[in-house]
Amino acid sequence: EYPLIITRGVLKEVEKHSMCRLNHGREISFLTLKLIRELQEKTEDILKEAEIDSLNIDSFKYAVYWAAKDSFRDDYRKKVKDEISDIDKEIIVTALFLSRSKYKGVPISSANILSPDSHIKKTVETLKSPKFGYTGIKVIPTRGDIRSYLRK
């Protein structure tokens, strides 16, 4: 029902984190890593075949830029020292774009972003607020067991 948008950048980050240890275990399990790799391949297929009506991607970029600023307005460290990356913003823009496109003639209407990044999570939450009013995007954290999110 919901396509999982897993960009190459997210896959690289997850692969890096899969080698890290957290509380005597792997931060990301091998099974989760395998699933993420498979889903990233499917994402590439979706991106190649998505039918995008003449949407204004600049409006999405503008909204994501300001939502990120609003999200970390009161958090100096995340606002100034550890600002949201261009890749994170691009992931969100891609999800917004796809959530308003068609795949094989069927409207997608919703896209999930698989990411461990708090910048993405908070920016998407802000985009979904009444101030911005965007719908159709959801963030699934990669830490822990992601299978429960796939059943919702």
Coordinates of C-alpha atoms in Angstrom, one line a residue:
E1 CA 0.0 0.0 0.0
Y2 CA 2.8 2.4 0.9
P3 CA 6.0 2.5 -1.1
L4 CA 9.1 2.7 1.1
I5 CA 11.4 5.4 -0.3
I6 CA 15.0 4.3 0.4
T7 CA 17.6 6.4 -1.4
R8 CA 21.1 5.3 -2.0
G9 CA 22.3 7.7 0.7
V10 CA 20.0 6.1 3.3
L11 CA 21.2 2.7 2.3
K12 CA 24.9 3.8 2.8
E13 CA 24.1 5.3 6.2
V14 CA 22.3 2.1 7.3
E15 CA 25.2 -0.1 6.1
K16 CA 27.6 2.1 8.1
H17 CA 25.4 1.8 11.2
S18 CA 24.9 -1.9 10.8
M19 CA 28.6 -2.3 11.7
C20 CA 28.1 -0.4 15.0
R21 CA 27.4 -2.0 18.3
L22 CA 24.8 -0.7 20.7
N23 CA 24.3 -2.3 24.2
H24 CA 26.2 -5.5 23.3
G25 CA 24.3 -6.0 20.0
R26 CA 24.3 -4.6 16.5
E27 CA 22.7 -1.2 16.1
I28 CA 20.9 -2.6 12.9
S29 CA 20.4 -6.3 12.4
F30 CA 21.6 -8.3 9.4
L31 CA 18.0 -9.2 8.6
T32 CA 17.0 -5.5 8.6
L33 CA 19.9 -4.6 6.5
K34 CA 19.0 -7.3 3.9
L35 CA 15.4 -6.0 3.8
I36 CA 16.6 -2.5 3.4
R37 CA 18.8 -3.5 0.4
E38 CA 15.9 -5.2 -1.3
L39 CA 13.6 -2.3 -0.7
Q40 CA 16.2 0.2 -2.0
E41 CA 16.3 -1.8 -5.3
K42 CA 12.4 -1.5 -5.5
T43 CA 12.7 2.2 -4.8
E44 CA 14.9 2.6 -7.9
D45 CA 12.3 0.8 -10.0
I46 CA 9.5 3.0 -8.6
L47 CA 11.5 6.2 -9.3
K48 CA 12.2 5.1 -12.9
E49 CA 8.5 4.3 -13.6
A50 CA 6.8 7.0 -11.6
E51 CA 4.5 9.2 -13.7
I52 CA 4.8 12.7 -12.3
D53 CA 2.2 15.2 -13.4
S54 CA 3.5 18.7 -13.9
L55 CA 4.1 19.4 -10.3
N56 CA 6.2 22.2 -9.0
I57 CA 9.2 20.6 -7.3
D58 CA 10.4 24.1 -6.2
S59 CA 7.4 24.5 -4.0
F60 CA 8.3 21.2 -2.2
K61 CA 11.9 22.4 -1.8
Y62 CA 10.7 25.7 -0.4
A63 CA 8.4 24.0 2.1
V64 CA 11.0 21.6 3.2
Y65 CA 13.6 24.4 3.7
W66 CA 11.2 26.4 5.9
A67 CA 9.8 23.3 7.8
A68 CA 13.4 22.3 8.7
K69 CA 14.1 25.9 10.0
D70 CA 10.9 25.8 12.0
S71 CA 11.6 22.3 13.4
F72 CA 14.9 23.3 15.0
R73 CA 14.1 26.9 15.8
D74 CA 14.6 26.3 19.5
D75 CA 17.4 23.7 19.3
Y76 CA 20.7 25.5 18.8
R77 CA 22.8 22.4 18.3
K78 CA 20.5 21.0 15.5
K79 CA 19.8 24.4 14.0
V80 CA 23.4 25.7 13.8
K81 CA 26.0 23.0 14.6
D82 CA 24.3 20.0 13.2
E83 CA 22.0 21.4 10.5
I84 CA 19.8 19.3 8.3
S85 CA 21.8 18.0 5.3
D86 CA 21.0 18.6 1.7
I87 CA 20.6 14.8 1.3
D88 CA 18.0 14.8 4.1
K89 CA 16.1 17.6 2.4
E90 CA 16.3 15.8 -0.9
I91 CA 14.8 12.6 0.6
I92 CA 11.8 14.6 2.0
V93 CA 11.3 16.4 -1.3
T94 CA 11.4 13.0 -3.2
A95 CA 8.8 11.6 -0.8
L96 CA 6.5 14.6 -1.2
F97 CA 7.0 14.5 -5.0
L98 CA 6.2 10.8 -5.2
S99 CA 3.2 11.0 -2.8
R100 CA 1.6 13.2 -5.4
S101 CA 2.5 11.1 -8.5
K102 CA 1.3 7.9 -10.2
Y103 CA 2.9 4.5 -10.5
K104 CA 1.7 2.3 -13.3
G105 CA -1.3 4.6 -13.6
V106 CA -2.3 4.4 -10.0
P107 CA -1.9 7.4 -7.6
I108 CA 0.7 6.7 -5.0
S109 CA -0.8 9.2 -2.5
S110 CA 1.5 8.2 0.4
A111 CA 5.2 7.5 0.8
N112 CA 7.3 6.3 3.8
I113 CA 10.8 7.4 4.4
L114 CA 13.1 4.9 6.1
S115 CA 15.7 6.8 8.1
P116 CA 17.5 6.9 11.5
D117 CA 17.8 10.7 11.2
S118 CA 15.9 13.0 13.7
H119 CA 16.2 15.9 11.2
I120 CA 14.0 14.0 8.7
K121 CA 11.5 12.9 11.4
K122 CA 11.1 16.4 12.9
T123 CA 10.9 18.1 9.5
V124 CA 8.2 15.7 8.3
E125 CA 6.3 16.2 11.5
T126 CA 6.4 20.0 10.9
L127 CA 5.3 19.6 7.2
K128 CA 2.3 17.6 8.5
S129 CA 1.4 20.4 10.9
P130 CA -1.5 22.8 10.1
K131 CA 1.0 25.5 9.2
F132 CA 2.2 23.5 6.2
G133 CA -0.6 21.0 5.8
Y134 CA 1.2 18.3 3.8
T135 CA 0.0 14.7 4.1
G136 CA 1.0 11.4 2.6
I137 CA 4.5 11.1 4.1
K138 CA 5.6 9.1 7.1
V139 CA 9.0 8.4 8.6
I140 CA 10.0 4.9 9.8
P141 CA 13.1 4.8 12.0
T142 CA 15.7 2.1 11.1
R143 CA 16.7 1.5 14.7
G144 CA 15.0 -1.5 16.1
D145 CA 12.6 -3.9 14.3
I146 CA 11.1 -2.2 11.2
R147 CA 8.8 -5.1 10.4
S148 CA 6.1 -3.8 12.8
Y149 CA 5.8 -0.7 10.7
L150 CA 5.3 -2.7 7.6
R151 CA 2.2 -4.4 9.1
K152 CA 0.5 -1.1 9.9

